[in-house]
GROMACS .gro file of C-alpha atoms in nm:
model
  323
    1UNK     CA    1   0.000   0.000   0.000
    2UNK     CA    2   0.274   0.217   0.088
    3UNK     CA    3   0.400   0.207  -0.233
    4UNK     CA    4   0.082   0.233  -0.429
    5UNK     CA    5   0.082   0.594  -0.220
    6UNK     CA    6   0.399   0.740  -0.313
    7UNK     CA    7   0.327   0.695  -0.616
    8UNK     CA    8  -0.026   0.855  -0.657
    9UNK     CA    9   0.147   1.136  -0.408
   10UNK     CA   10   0.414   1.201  -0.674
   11UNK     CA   11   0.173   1.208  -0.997
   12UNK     CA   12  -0.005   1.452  -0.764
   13UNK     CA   13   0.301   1.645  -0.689
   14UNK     CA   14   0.387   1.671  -1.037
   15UNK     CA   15   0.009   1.793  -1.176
   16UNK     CA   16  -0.018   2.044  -0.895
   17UNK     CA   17   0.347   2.158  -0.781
   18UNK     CA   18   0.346   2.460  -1.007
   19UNK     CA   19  -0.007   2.631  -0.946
   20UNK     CA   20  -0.015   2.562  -0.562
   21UNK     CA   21   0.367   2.637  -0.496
   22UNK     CA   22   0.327   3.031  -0.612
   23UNK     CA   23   0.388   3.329  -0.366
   24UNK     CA   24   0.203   3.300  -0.095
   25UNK     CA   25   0.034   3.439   0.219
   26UNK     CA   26   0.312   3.415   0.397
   27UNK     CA   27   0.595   3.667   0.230
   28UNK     CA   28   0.363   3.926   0.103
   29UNK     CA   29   0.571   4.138  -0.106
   30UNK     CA   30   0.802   4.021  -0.386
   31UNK     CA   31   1.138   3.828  -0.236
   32UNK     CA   32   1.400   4.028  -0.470
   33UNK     CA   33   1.232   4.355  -0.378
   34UNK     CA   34   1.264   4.274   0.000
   35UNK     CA   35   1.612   4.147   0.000
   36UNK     CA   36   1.706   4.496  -0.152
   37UNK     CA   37   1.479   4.689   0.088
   38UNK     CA   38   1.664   4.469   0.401
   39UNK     CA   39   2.042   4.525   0.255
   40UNK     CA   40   2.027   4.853   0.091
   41UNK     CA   41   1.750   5.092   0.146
   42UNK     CA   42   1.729   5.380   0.457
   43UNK     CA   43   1.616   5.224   0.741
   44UNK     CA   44   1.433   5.373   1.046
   45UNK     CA   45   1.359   5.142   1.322
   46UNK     CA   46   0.978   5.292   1.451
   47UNK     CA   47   0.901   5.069   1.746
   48UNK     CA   48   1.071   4.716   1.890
   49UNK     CA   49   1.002   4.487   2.168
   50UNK     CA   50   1.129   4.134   2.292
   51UNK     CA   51   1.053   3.872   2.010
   52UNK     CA   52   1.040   3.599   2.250
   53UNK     CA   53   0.942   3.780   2.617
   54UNK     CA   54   0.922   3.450   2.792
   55UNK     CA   55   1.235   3.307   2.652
   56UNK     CA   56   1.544   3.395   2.893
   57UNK     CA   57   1.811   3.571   2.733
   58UNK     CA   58   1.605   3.570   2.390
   59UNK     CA   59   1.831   3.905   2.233
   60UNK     CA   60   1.582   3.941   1.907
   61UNK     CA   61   1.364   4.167   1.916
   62UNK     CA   62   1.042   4.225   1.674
   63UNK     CA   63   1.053   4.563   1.495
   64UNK     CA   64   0.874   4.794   1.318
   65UNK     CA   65   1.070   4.977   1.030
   66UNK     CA   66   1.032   5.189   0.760
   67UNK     CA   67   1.244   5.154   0.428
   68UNK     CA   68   1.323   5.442   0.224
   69UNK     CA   69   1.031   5.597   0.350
   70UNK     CA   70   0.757   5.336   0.298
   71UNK     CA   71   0.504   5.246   0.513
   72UNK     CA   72   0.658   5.042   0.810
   73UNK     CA   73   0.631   4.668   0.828
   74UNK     CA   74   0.720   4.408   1.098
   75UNK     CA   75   1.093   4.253   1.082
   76UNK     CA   76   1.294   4.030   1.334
   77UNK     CA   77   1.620   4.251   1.439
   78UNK     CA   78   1.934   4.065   1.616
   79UNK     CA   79   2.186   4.261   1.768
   80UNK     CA   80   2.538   4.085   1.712
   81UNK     CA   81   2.818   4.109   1.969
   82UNK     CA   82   3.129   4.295   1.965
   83UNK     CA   83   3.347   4.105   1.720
   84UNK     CA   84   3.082   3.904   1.510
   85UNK     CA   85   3.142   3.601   1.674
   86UNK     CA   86   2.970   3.405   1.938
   87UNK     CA   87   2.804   3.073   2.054
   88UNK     CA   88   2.446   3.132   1.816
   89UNK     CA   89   2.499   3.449   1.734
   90UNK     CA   90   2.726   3.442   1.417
   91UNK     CA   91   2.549   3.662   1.146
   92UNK     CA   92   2.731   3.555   0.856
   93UNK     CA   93   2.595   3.186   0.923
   94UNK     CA   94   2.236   3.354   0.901
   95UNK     CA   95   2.376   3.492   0.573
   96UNK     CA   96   2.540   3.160   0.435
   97UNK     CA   97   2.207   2.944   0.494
   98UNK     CA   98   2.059   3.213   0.261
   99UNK     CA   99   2.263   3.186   0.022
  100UNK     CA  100   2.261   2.784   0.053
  101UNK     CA  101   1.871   2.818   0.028
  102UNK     CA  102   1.884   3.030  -0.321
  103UNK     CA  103   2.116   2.758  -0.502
  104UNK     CA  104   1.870   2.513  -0.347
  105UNK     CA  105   1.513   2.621  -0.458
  106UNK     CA  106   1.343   2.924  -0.607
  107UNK     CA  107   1.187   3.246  -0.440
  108UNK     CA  108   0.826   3.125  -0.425
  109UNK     CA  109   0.970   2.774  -0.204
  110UNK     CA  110   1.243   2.956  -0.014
  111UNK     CA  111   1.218   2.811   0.413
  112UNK     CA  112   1.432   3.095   0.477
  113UNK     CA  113   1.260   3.429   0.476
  114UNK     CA  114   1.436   3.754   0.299
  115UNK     CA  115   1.740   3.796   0.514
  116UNK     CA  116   2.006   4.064   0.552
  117UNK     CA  117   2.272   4.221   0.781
  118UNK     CA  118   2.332   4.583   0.821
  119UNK     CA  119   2.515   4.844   1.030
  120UNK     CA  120   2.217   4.989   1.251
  121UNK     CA  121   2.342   5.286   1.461
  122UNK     CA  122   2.392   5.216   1.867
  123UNK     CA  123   2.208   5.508   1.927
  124UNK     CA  124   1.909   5.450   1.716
  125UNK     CA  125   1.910   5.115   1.826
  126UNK     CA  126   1.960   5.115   2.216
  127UNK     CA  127   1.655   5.359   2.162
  128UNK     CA  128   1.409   5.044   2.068
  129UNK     CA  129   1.608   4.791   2.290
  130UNK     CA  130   1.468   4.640   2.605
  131UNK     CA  131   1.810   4.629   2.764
  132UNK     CA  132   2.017   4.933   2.620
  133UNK     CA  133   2.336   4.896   2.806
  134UNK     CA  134   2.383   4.543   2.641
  135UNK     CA  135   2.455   4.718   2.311
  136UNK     CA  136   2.817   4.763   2.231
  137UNK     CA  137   2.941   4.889   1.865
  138UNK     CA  138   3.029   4.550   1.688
  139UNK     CA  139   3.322   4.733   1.548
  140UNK     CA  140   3.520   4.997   1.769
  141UNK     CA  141   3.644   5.200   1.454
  142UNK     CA  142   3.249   5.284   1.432
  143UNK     CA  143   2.933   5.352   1.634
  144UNK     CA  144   2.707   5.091   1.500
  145UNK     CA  145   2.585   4.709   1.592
  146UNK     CA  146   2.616   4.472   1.290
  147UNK     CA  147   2.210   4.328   1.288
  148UNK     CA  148   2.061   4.040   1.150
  149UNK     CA  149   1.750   4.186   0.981
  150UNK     CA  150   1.471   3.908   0.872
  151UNK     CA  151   1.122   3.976   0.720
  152UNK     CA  152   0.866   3.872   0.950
  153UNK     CA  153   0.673   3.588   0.825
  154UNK     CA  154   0.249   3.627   0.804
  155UNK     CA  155   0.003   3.383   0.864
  156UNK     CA  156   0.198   3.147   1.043
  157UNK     CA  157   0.209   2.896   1.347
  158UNK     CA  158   0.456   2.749   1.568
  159UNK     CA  159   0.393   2.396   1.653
  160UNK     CA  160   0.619   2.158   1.891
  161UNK     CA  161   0.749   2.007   1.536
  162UNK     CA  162   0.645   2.122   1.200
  163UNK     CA  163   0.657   1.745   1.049
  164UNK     CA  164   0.338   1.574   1.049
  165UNK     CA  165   0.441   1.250   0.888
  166UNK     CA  166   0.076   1.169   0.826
  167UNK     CA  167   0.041   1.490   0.641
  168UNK     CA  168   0.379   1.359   0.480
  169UNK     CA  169   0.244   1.119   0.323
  170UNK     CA  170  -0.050   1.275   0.243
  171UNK     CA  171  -0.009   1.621   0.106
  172UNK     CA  172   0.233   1.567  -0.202
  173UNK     CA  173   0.297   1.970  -0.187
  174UNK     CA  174   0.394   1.967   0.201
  175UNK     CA  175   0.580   1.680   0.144
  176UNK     CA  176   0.804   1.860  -0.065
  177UNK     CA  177   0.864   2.171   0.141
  178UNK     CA  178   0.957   1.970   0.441
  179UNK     CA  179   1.201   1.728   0.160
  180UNK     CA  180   1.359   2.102   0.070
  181UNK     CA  181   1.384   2.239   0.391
  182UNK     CA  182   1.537   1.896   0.513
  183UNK     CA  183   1.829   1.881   0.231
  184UNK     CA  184   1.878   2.251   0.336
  185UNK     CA  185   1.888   2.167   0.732
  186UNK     CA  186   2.135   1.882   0.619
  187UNK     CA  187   2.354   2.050   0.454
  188UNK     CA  188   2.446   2.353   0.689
  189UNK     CA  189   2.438   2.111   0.986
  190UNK     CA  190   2.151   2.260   1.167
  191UNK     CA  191   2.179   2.158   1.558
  192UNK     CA  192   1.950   2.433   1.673
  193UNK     CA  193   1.596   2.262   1.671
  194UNK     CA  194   1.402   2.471   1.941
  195UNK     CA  195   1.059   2.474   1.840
  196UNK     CA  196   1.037   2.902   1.833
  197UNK     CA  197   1.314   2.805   1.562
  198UNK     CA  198   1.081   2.640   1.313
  199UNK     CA  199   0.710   2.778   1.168
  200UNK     CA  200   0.461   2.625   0.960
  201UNK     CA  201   0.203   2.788   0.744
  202UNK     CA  202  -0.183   2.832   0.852
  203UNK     CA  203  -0.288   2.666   0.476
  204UNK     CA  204  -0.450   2.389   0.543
  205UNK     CA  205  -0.334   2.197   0.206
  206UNK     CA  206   0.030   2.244   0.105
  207UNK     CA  207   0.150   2.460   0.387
  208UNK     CA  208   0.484   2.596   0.333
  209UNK     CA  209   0.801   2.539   0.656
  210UNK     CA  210   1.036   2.752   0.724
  211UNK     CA  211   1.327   2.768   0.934
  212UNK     CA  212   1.430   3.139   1.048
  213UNK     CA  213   1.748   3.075   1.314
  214UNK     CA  214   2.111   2.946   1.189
  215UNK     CA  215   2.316   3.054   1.488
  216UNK     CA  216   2.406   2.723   1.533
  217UNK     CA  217   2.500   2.549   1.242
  218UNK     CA  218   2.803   2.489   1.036
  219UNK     CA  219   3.132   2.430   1.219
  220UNK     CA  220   2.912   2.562   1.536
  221UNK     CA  221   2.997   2.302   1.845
  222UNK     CA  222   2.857   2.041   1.958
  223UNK     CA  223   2.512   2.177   2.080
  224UNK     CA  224   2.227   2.092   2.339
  225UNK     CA  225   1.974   2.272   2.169
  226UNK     CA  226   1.789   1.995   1.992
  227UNK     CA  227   1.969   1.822   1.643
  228UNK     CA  228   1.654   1.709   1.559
  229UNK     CA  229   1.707   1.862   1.176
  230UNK     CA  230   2.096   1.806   1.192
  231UNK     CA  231   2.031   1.444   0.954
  232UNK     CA  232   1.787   1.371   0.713
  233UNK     CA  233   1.400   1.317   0.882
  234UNK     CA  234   1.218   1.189   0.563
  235UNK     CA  235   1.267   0.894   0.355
  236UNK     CA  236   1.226   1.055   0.017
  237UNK     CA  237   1.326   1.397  -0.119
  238UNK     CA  238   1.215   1.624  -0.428
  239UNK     CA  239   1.432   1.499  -0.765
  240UNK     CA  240   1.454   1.854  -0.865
  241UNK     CA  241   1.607   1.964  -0.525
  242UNK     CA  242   1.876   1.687  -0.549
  243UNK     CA  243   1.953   1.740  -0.885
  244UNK     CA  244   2.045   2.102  -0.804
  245UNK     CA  245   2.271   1.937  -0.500
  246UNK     CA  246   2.455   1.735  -0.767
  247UNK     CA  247   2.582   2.038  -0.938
  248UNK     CA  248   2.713   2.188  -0.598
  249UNK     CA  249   3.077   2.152  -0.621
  250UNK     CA  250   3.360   2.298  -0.455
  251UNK     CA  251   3.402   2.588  -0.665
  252UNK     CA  252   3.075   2.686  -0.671
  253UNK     CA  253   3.051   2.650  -0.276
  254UNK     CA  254   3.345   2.850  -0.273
  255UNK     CA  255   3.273   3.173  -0.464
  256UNK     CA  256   2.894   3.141  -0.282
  257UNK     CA  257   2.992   3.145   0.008
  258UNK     CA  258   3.329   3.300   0.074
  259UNK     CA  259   3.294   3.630   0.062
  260UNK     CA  260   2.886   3.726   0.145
  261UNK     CA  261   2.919   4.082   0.255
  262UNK     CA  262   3.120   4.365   0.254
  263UNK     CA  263   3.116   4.704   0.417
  264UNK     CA  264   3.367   5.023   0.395
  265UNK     CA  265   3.457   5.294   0.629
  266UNK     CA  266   3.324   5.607   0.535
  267UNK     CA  267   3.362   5.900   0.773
  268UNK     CA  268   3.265   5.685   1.029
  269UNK     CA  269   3.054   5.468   0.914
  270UNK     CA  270   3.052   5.115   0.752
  271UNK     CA  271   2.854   5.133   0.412
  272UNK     CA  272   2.779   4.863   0.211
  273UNK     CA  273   2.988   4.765  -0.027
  274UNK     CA  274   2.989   4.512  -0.383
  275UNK     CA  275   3.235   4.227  -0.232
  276UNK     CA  276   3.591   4.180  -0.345
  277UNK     CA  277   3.786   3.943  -0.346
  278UNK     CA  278   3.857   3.701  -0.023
  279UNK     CA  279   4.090   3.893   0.159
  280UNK     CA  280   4.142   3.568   0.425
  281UNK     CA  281   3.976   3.244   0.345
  282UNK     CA  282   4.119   3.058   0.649
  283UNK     CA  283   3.889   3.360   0.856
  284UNK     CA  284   3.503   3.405   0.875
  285UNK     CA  285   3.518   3.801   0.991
  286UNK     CA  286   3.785   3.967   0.755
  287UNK     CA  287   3.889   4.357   0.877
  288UNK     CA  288   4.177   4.556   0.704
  289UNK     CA  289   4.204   4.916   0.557
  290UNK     CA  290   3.857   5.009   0.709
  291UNK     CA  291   3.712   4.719   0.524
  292UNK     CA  292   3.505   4.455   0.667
  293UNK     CA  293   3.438   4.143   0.453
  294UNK     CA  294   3.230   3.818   0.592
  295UNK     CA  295   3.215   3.470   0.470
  296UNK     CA  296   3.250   3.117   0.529
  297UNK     CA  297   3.583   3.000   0.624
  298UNK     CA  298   3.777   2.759   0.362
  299UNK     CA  299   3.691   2.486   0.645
  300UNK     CA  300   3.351   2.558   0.675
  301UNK     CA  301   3.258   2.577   0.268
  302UNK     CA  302   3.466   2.199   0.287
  303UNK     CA  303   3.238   2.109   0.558
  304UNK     CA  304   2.928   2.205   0.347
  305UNK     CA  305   3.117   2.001   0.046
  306UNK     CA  306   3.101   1.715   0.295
  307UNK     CA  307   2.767   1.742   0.368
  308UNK     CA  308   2.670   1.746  -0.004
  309UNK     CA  309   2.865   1.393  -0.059
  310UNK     CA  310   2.689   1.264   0.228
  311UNK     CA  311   2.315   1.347   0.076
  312UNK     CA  312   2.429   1.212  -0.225
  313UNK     CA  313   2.574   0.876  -0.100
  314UNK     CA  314   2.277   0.802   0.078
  315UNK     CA  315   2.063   0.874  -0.222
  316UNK     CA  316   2.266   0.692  -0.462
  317UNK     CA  317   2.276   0.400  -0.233
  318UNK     CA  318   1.858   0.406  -0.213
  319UNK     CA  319   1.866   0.482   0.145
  320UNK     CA  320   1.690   0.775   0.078
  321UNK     CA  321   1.401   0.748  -0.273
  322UNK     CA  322   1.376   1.065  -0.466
  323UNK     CA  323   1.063   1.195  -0.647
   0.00000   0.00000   0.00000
């Protein structure tokens, strides 16, 4: 019977994939026009508060902004500390499971919403903070916090686990958001699986998953914050997602995901800047000549080539089907 299923669920997939998988309710304005809005335009932060009040220590914070004048909309801001670096709070991962996402899938199936980091000013920004004297300059040549700025997802719900394995094998179009979302959770090495880290849609048929935290991931440590999405969940995974994983090689990784951002020191203050070239693969947060450059390390774009020869074994060994 099982198999009779899978394969009525992947005729279905097939007939309906394109129609149901269009932009939904959930990112309500155009992904390329956000991503520029995030990175780029003139941002004024109007109101924040704690995005998690009864989580201890939670250092996110739900914001109302305007861009370039527009009306304001909600986003999720995360201060960074001094340096860029910390135990899950390492912005360029956020950026580099971004990026991962975009060579995985297109816009319309992305389970990362649009994404960006920015220099926010420590004045503006202790201004809408619940704790104010917790925010230090990330940078001491400048008075501004590097922040992890994230659309804030509509119309969507926060369950103990987003997979339903009933609804699995069930509902050929969720089926294949939690099969992308998996090969994408597998490949950075996600061990950060608390359940405020992981929403599902409100649809009732086809609801799209989406994962919105990568502090921990990548050459993070060892973690005890739930690895429940560091290995592979699901027994079968979308053929058009793994054929994009087959043409992910170490080049490509590379010039992804080594250089990812770039900002220069203008009378004292960081603007953004196209990226050059790596000025120190063996480091994640590159400063020199009032130039700050982030990326993935040469180990940890290796350690992403891993995991893609890993999803691939298991597939070409039939461990793991693909539709």
């Amino acid at each position: 019977m099982r198999v009779i299923r899978l394969s009525v669920l992947t005729l279905v997939t097939l007939a309906v994939a394109g129609p149901v998988l269009a932009q939904d309710s959930n990112i309500t304005m155009p992904v390329a026009e956000l991503e520029q809005m995030l990175a780029r335009e003139p941002m004024q932060i109007v109101s924040a508060d704690k995005s998690r009040p009864k989580a201890p220590g939670d250092i996110t914070s739900k914001a109302e902004v305007s861009f370039g004048g527009r009306e304001p909309f909600r986003v999720k801001l995360r201060r960074s500390e001094p340096g860029a670096e910390g135990f899950n709070n390492v912005p360029r991962y956020d950026l580099a499971a971004y990026a991962i996402q975009q060579l995985l899938m297109d816009p319309n199936e992305y389970v990362i919403p649009p994404t960006a980091l920015r220099m926010v000013p420590v004045a503006e920004f202790k201004r809408n903070y619940h704790d104010p004297a917790a925010v230090k300059p990330t940078f001491n040549v400048a008075d501004e916090v590097l922040c992890v700025v994230q659309y804030w997802l509509q119309n969507v719900t926060n369950p103990p686990d987003i997979l339903d394995m009933n609804k699995f094998d069930t509902d050929a179009v969720y089926a294949r958001h939690i099969g992308q979302l998996n090969v994408f959770t597998f490949l950075i090495e996600h061990r950060d699986s608390n359940q405020g880290n992981f929403l599902i849609s409100k649809a009732e048929q086809g609801p799209r998953v989406f994962s919105i935290d990568h502090g921990v991931a990548f050459a993070s440590l060892d973690s005890d914050r739930g690895t429940a999405w560091l290995n592979l969940r699901v027994d079968r995974l979308p053929k058009d997602t793994i054929d994009r994983v087959r043409q992910l090689d170490k080049g490509q990784l590379t010039a992804k995901l080594g250089v990812l951002a770039q900002w220069e020191l203008r009378d004292g203050h960081y603007v953004p800047v196209e990226p050059t070239a790596n000025m120190s693969p063996s480091r994640g947060v590159r400063i020199k000549d009032g130039v700050v450059q982030m990326g993935l390390t040469r180990e940890e774009v290796s350690g992403v080539a891993r995991q893609v020869k890993r999803l691939l074994n298991q597939v070409d060994r039939g461990r793991v089907k693909v539709y």
